[in-house]
PDB file of C-alpha atoms in Angstrom:
ATOM      1  CA  MET V  20      56.627 227.405 286.054  1.00 58.00           C
ATOM      2  CA  LYS V  21      57.502 224.469 283.791  1.00 53.00           C
ATOM      3  CA  ASP V  22      53.779 223.586 283.555  1.00 58.00           C
ATOM      4  CA  ILE V  23      52.880 227.115 282.374  1.00 57.00           C
ATOM      5  CA  TYR V  24      55.623 227.036 279.743  1.00 45.00           C
ATOM      6  CA  LEU V  25      54.429 223.641 278.475  1.00 42.00           C
ATOM      7  CA  ARG V  26      50.818 224.867 278.248  1.00 52.00           C
ATOM      8  CA  PHE V  27      52.013 227.922 276.344  1.00 46.00           C
ATOM      9  CA  LEU V  28      53.855 225.739 273.796  1.00 42.00           C
ATOM     10  CA  VAL V  29      50.819 223.477 273.351  1.00 42.00           C
ATOM     11  CA  LEU V  30      48.606 226.549 272.808  1.00 45.00           C
ATOM     12  CA  ILE V  31      50.961 228.019 270.187  1.00 46.00           C
ATOM     13  CA  PHE V  32      51.223 224.653 268.407  1.00 42.00           C
ATOM     14  CA  GLY V  33      47.424 224.271 268.408  1.00 46.00           C
ATOM     15  CA  ILE V  34      46.909 227.755 267.013  1.00 45.00           C
ATOM     16  CA  SER V  35      49.477 227.117 264.273  1.00 43.00           C
ATOM     17  CA  LEU V  36      47.613 223.988 263.152  1.00 42.00           C
ATOM     18  CA  PHE V  37      44.355 225.838 262.629  1.00 46.00           C
ATOM     19  CA  THR V  38      45.569 229.236 261.475  1.00 48.00           C
ATOM     20  CA  PRO V  39      48.561 228.566 259.221  1.00 46.00           C
ATOM     21  CA  ASN V  40      48.147 231.788 257.252  1.00 45.00           C
ATOM     22  CA  LEU V  41      48.488 233.855 260.424  1.00 45.00           C
ATOM     23  CA  ILE V  42      51.829 232.233 261.163  1.00 47.00           C
ATOM     24  CA  MET V  43      53.233 232.517 257.629  1.00 55.00           C
ATOM     25  CA  ALA V  44      52.173 235.700 255.826  1.00 74.00           C
ATOM     26  CA  TYR V  45      52.810 235.688 252.082  1.00 90.00           C
ATOM     27  CA  GLU V  46      52.566 238.662 249.748  1.00 95.00           C
ATOM     28  CA  GLU V  47      49.430 238.377 247.634  1.00 95.00           C
ATOM     29  CA  ALA V  48      48.930 239.886 244.190  1.00 92.00           C
ATOM     30  CA  ASN V  49      47.115 243.219 244.684  1.00 93.00           C
ATOM     31  CA  TYR V  50      43.650 243.651 243.268  1.00 96.00           C
ATOM     32  CA  GLU V  51      40.559 245.798 243.605  1.00 98.00           C
ATOM     33  CA  THR V  52      37.140 244.147 243.821  1.00 98.00           C
ATOM     34  CA  VAL V  53      34.929 245.927 241.274  1.00 98.00           C
ATOM     35  CA  TYR V  54      31.825 243.712 241.517  1.00 97.00           C
ATOM     36  CA  GLN V  55      30.489 241.174 243.991  1.00 96.00           C
ATOM     37  CA  ALA V  56      27.780 238.654 243.217  1.00 95.00           C
ATOM     38  CA  GLU V  57      26.457 235.943 245.491  1.00 94.00           C
ATOM     39  CA  GLN V  58      28.827 233.255 244.192  1.00 95.00           C
ATOM     40  CA  PHE V  59      31.722 235.194 242.621  1.00 97.00           C
ATOM     41  CA  ASP V  60      33.471 238.518 242.408  1.00 97.00           C
ATOM     42  CA  VAL V  61      35.222 240.456 239.662  1.00 98.00           C
ATOM     43  CA  ARG V  62      38.635 241.888 240.449  1.00 98.00           C
ATOM     44  CA  ARG V  63      40.898 244.293 238.656  1.00 98.00           C
ATOM     45  CA  TYR V  64      44.525 243.254 238.865  1.00 97.00           C
ATOM     46  CA  GLY V  65      47.393 245.479 237.789  1.00 96.00           C
ATOM     47  CA  GLU V  66      50.271 244.217 235.685  1.00 96.00           C
ATOM     48  CA  ARG V  67      52.131 241.418 237.477  1.00 96.00           C
ATOM     49  CA  LEU V  68      55.484 239.758 237.028  1.00 97.00           C
ATOM     50  CA  VAL V  69      55.730 235.952 237.193  1.00 98.00           C
ATOM     51  CA  VAL V  70      58.198 233.162 236.758  1.00 98.00           C
ATOM     52  CA  GLN V  71      56.525 230.363 234.808  1.00 97.00           C
ATOM     53  CA  THR V  72      57.035 226.982 233.249  1.00 96.00           C
ATOM     54  CA  SER V  73      55.155 224.623 230.978  1.00 94.00           C
ATOM     55  CA  TYR V  74      54.863 221.136 232.382  1.00 87.00           C
ATOM     56  CA  GLY V  75      53.496 217.662 231.929  1.00 79.00           C
ATOM     57  CA  ASP V  76      53.888 216.689 235.585  1.00 67.00           C
ATOM     58  CA  GLN V  77      52.465 219.181 238.108  1.00 67.00           C
ATOM     59  CA  ASN V  78      55.028 218.222 240.752  1.00 73.00           C
ATOM     60  CA  GLY V  79      57.881 218.735 238.301  1.00 77.00           C
ATOM     61  CA  GLY V  80      56.601 222.207 237.417  1.00 90.00           C
ATOM     62  CA  PHE V  81      56.299 223.176 241.057  1.00 92.00           C
ATOM     63  CA  ARG V  82      59.754 221.828 241.878  1.00 94.00           C
ATOM     64  CA  LYS V  83      61.384 223.871 239.083  1.00 95.00           C
ATOM     65  CA  LEU V  84      59.668 227.071 240.228  1.00 97.00           C
ATOM     66  CA  PHE V  85      60.491 226.375 243.866  1.00 96.00           C
ATOM     67  CA  ASN V  86      64.154 225.832 242.951  1.00 97.00           C
ATOM     68  CA  TYR V  87      64.150 229.246 241.240  1.00 98.00           C
ATOM     69  CA  ILE V  88      62.893 231.078 244.338  1.00 97.00           C
ATOM     70  CA  SER V  89      65.277 228.999 246.483  1.00 97.00           C
ATOM     71  CA  GLY V  90      68.256 230.518 244.686  1.00 97.00           C
ATOM     72  CA  SER V  91      68.563 228.681 241.365  1.00 97.00           C
ATOM     73  CA  ASN V  92      68.840 231.977 239.473  1.00 97.00           C
ATOM     74  CA  ASP V  93      71.621 234.153 238.043  1.00 97.00           C
ATOM     75  CA  SER V  94      72.115 236.064 241.303  1.00 96.00           C
ATOM     76  CA  SER V  95      71.651 233.034 243.625  1.00 97.00           C
ATOM     77  CA  GLU V  96      69.006 235.129 245.392  1.00 97.00           C
ATOM     78  CA  LYS V  97      66.392 233.545 247.628  1.00 97.00           C
ATOM     79  CA  ILE V  98      63.016 235.030 246.745  1.00 97.00           C
ATOM     80  CA  ALA V  99      60.029 235.140 249.091  1.00 96.00           C
ATOM     81  CA  MET V 100      57.106 232.849 248.255  1.00 94.00           C
ATOM     82  CA  THR V 101      53.975 234.728 247.184  1.00 95.00           C
ATOM     83  CA  ILE V 102      50.358 233.721 246.633  1.00 95.00           C
ATOM     84  CA  PRO V 103      48.564 232.480 244.692  1.00 96.00           C
ATOM     85  CA  VAL V 104      50.298 229.793 242.664  1.00 96.00           C
ATOM     86  CA  THR V 105      48.367 229.595 239.393  1.00 97.00           C
ATOM     87  CA  GLN V 106      47.901 226.906 236.769  1.00 96.00           C
ATOM     88  CA  SER V 107      46.147 227.114 233.422  1.00 95.00           C
ATOM     89  CA  ASP V 108      46.029 225.561 229.995  1.00 93.00           C
ATOM     90  CA  PRO V 109      46.314 228.408 227.462  1.00 90.00           C
ATOM     91  CA  GLY V 110      46.195 225.903 224.578  1.00 85.00           C
ATOM     92  CA  GLU V 111      49.858 224.897 224.262  1.00 81.00           C
ATOM     93  CA  GLY V 112      49.961 222.729 227.395  1.00 86.00           C
ATOM     94  CA  MET V 113      49.772 223.386 231.104  1.00 93.00           C
ATOM     95  CA  VAL V 114      51.506 226.438 232.584  1.00 96.00           C
ATOM     96  CA  MET V 115      52.316 226.994 236.270  1.00 96.00           C
ATOM     97  CA  GLN V 116      53.210 230.443 237.602  1.00 97.00           C
ATOM     98  CA  PHE V 117      54.702 231.893 240.772  1.00 97.00           C
ATOM     99  CA  TYR V 118      54.107 235.623 241.170  1.00 97.00           C
ATOM    100  CA  LEU V 119      57.242 237.563 241.983  1.00 98.00           C
ATOM    101  CA  PRO V 120      57.252 239.919 244.981  1.00 97.00           C
ATOM    102  CA  SER V 121      56.280 243.508 244.137  1.00 95.00           C
ATOM    103  CA  LYS V 122      59.864 244.737 244.639  1.00 96.00           C
ATOM    104  CA  PHE V 123      60.800 243.130 241.310  1.00 97.00           C
ATOM    105  CA  ASP V 124      60.299 244.432 237.799  1.00 95.00           C
ATOM    106  CA  LYS V 125      61.676 243.226 234.475  1.00 94.00           C
ATOM    107  CA  SER V 126      64.935 245.107 235.036  1.00 96.00           C
ATOM    108  CA  ASN V 127      65.812 243.608 238.448  1.00 97.00           C
ATOM    109  CA  ALA V 128      64.187 240.152 238.504  1.00 97.00           C
ATOM    110  CA  PRO V 129      66.849 237.415 238.718  1.00 98.00           C
ATOM    111  CA  LEU V 130      66.990 235.283 235.585  1.00 98.00           C
ATOM    112  CA  PRO V 131      66.338 231.551 236.027  1.00 98.00           C
ATOM    113  CA  ASP V 132      69.211 229.067 235.759  1.00 97.00           C
ATOM    114  CA  ASP V 133      66.750 226.530 234.312  1.00 96.00           C
ATOM    115  CA  GLY V 134      66.087 227.189 230.619  1.00 96.00           C
ATOM    116  CA  SER V 135      62.540 225.813 230.901  1.00 96.00           C
ATOM    117  CA  LEU V 136      61.572 228.751 233.155  1.00 97.00           C
ATOM    118  CA  GLU V 137      60.852 232.262 231.985  1.00 97.00           C
ATOM    119  CA  ILE V 138      60.129 235.636 233.534  1.00 98.00           C
ATOM    120  CA  SER V 139      56.918 236.993 232.054  1.00 97.00           C
ATOM    121  CA  SER V 140      54.504 239.844 232.591  1.00 96.00           C
ATOM    122  CA  ILE V 141      50.755 239.417 232.936  1.00 96.00           C
ATOM    123  CA  ASP V 142      48.850 242.408 231.629  1.00 95.00           C
ATOM    124  CA  ALA V 143      46.448 244.280 233.868  1.00 97.00           C
ATOM    125  CA  GLY V 144      42.876 243.067 233.535  1.00 97.00           C
ATOM    126  CA  HIS V 145      39.636 241.937 235.114  1.00 98.00           C
ATOM    127  CA  TYR V 146      39.265 238.442 236.513  1.00 98.00           C
ATOM    128  CA  ALA V 147      36.134 236.741 237.783  1.00 98.00           C
ATOM    129  CA  ALA V 148      36.857 234.430 240.723  1.00 98.00           C
ATOM    130  CA  ILE V 149      34.929 231.858 242.732  1.00 98.00           C
ATOM    131  CA  ARG V 150      36.393 230.611 245.995  1.00 97.00           C
ATOM    132  CA  PHE V 151      36.334 227.065 247.367  1.00 97.00           C
ATOM    133  CA  SER V 152      37.957 225.178 250.200  1.00 95.00           C
ATOM    134  CA  GLY V 153      39.164 221.603 250.366  1.00 94.00           C
ATOM    135  CA  ARG V 154      41.771 220.032 248.167  1.00 92.00           C
ATOM    136  CA  SER V 155      42.667 221.718 244.902  1.00 90.00           C
ATOM    137  CA  THR V 156      41.977 218.608 242.837  1.00 92.00           C
ATOM    138  CA  GLU V 157      41.075 218.684 239.152  1.00 94.00           C
ATOM    139  CA  LYS V 158      37.586 217.479 240.127  1.00 96.00           C
ATOM    140  CA  ASN V 159      37.026 220.407 242.529  1.00 96.00           C
ATOM    141  CA  PHE V 160      38.626 222.887 240.150  1.00 97.00           C
ATOM    142  CA  ASN V 161      36.461 221.738 237.227  1.00 97.00           C
ATOM    143  CA  LYS V 162      33.320 221.788 239.403  1.00 98.00           C
ATOM    144  CA  TYR V 163      33.865 225.387 240.484  1.00 98.00           C
ATOM    145  CA  SER V 164      35.060 226.518 237.051  1.00 98.00           C
ATOM    146  CA  GLY V 165      31.776 225.159 235.674  1.00 98.00           C
ATOM    147  CA  ILE V 166      29.733 226.987 238.319  1.00 98.00           C
ATOM    148  CA  LEU V 167      31.619 230.221 237.604  1.00 98.00           C
ATOM    149  CA  ARG V 168      31.216 229.836 233.836  1.00 98.00           C
ATOM    150  CA  LYS V 169      27.429 229.374 234.208  1.00 98.00           C
ATOM    151  CA  GLU V 170      27.157 232.410 236.508  1.00 97.00           C
ATOM    152  CA  LEU V 171      29.137 234.572 234.097  1.00 98.00           C
ATOM    153  CA  GLU V 172      27.095 233.410 231.096  1.00 97.00           C
ATOM    154  CA  ARG V 173      23.888 234.099 233.034  1.00 96.00           C
ATOM    155  CA  ASP V 174      25.118 237.640 233.770  1.00 95.00           C
ATOM    156  CA  ASN V 175      26.298 238.128 230.138  1.00 95.00           C
ATOM    157  CA  VAL V 176      29.950 238.527 231.140  1.00 96.00           C
ATOM    158  CA  LEU V 177      32.295 237.580 228.300  1.00 98.00           C
ATOM    159  CA  ILE V 178      35.078 235.125 229.232  1.00 98.00           C
ATOM    160  CA  VAL V 179      38.259 235.911 227.276  1.00 97.00           C
ATOM    161  CA  GLY V 180      40.772 233.400 228.672  1.00 95.00           C
ATOM    162  CA  PRO V 181      41.156 229.835 229.914  1.00 97.00           C
ATOM    163  CA  ALA V 182      40.165 228.713 233.397  1.00 97.00           C
ATOM    164  CA  ILE V 183      42.867 229.438 235.971  1.00 98.00           C
ATOM    165  CA  LYS V 184      43.407 227.409 239.144  1.00 97.00           C
ATOM    166  CA  ALA V 185      44.710 229.559 242.012  1.00 97.00           C
ATOM    167  CA  THR V 186      45.950 227.956 245.228  1.00 96.00           C
ATOM    168  CA  TYR V 187      46.851 229.949 248.315  1.00 96.00           C
ATOM    169  CA  ASN V 188      47.936 227.408 250.939  1.00 93.00           C
ATOM    170  CA  GLY V 189      50.663 224.858 251.404  1.00 86.00           C
ATOM    171  CA  PRO V 190      50.036 221.110 251.517  1.00 84.00           C
ATOM    172  CA  PHE V 191      50.049 220.970 255.323  1.00 88.00           C
ATOM    173  CA  THR V 192      47.030 223.276 255.684  1.00 92.00           C
ATOM    174  CA  LEU V 193      43.976 221.300 256.716  1.00 94.00           C
ATOM    175  CA  PRO V 194      41.616 221.000 253.706  1.00 93.00           C
ATOM    176  CA  ARG V 195      38.712 222.862 255.303  1.00 93.00           C
ATOM    177  CA  PHE V 196      40.993 225.865 255.928  1.00 95.00           C
ATOM    178  CA  ARG V 197      42.371 226.004 252.392  1.00 95.00           C
ATOM    179  CA  ARG V 198      41.651 228.845 250.004  1.00 96.00           C
ATOM    180  CA  ASN V 199      41.411 227.861 246.357  1.00 97.00           C
ATOM    181  CA  GLU V 200      39.888 229.735 243.445  1.00 98.00           C
ATOM    182  CA  SER V 201      38.757 229.144 239.903  1.00 98.00           C
ATOM    183  CA  MET V 202      39.223 232.260 237.793  1.00 98.00           C
ATOM    184  CA  PHE V 203      38.619 233.562 234.275  1.00 98.00           C
ATOM    185  CA  LEU V 204      39.967 236.644 232.521  1.00 98.00           C
ATOM    186  CA  VAL V 205      36.812 238.556 231.532  1.00 98.00           C
ATOM    187  CA  ASP V 206      35.828 241.532 229.383  1.00 97.00           C
ATOM    188  CA  TRP V 207      34.453 243.831 232.076  1.00 95.00           C
ATOM    189  CA  LYS V 208      32.832 247.128 231.229  1.00 84.00           C
TER     190      LYS V 208
END
């Protein structure tokens, strides 16, 4: 009996190593795919609420946002992690965003204790996205942003915002199982 129990634990541990997203399900921002090409798709996202910060050090930005969802807010409420975590450079420096769960709106979202964080709304719109696995390094992000930009230019799709890095997995997910995306806000007709 002890041998069966041990085998069961080893099996569960092995499965958890290779399928981390099945073990930990996070709410993902809802979208509708409106176009699929060979290398990218175009999605329509509704309005979304985020907590965001500008940062010079990526780890510092993440830590501040993580503290907010861990209870560093005016109601000391722990907030569920959602995906993706996004980063972009809108022209005034780097911005990192955590999407808030869909149960929140501007009237009930806890306010951050940290003055460098803000609750913001992202307008509904169309986003072109290309997916890649591996580490979400600047090199990989820039490579896939460049591929996406060329594909969009070839298809005469107008890019109307900066490149966005979207990461969906935690640091303990094996690189080949990671989901990362490069995205652009586009003018889609």
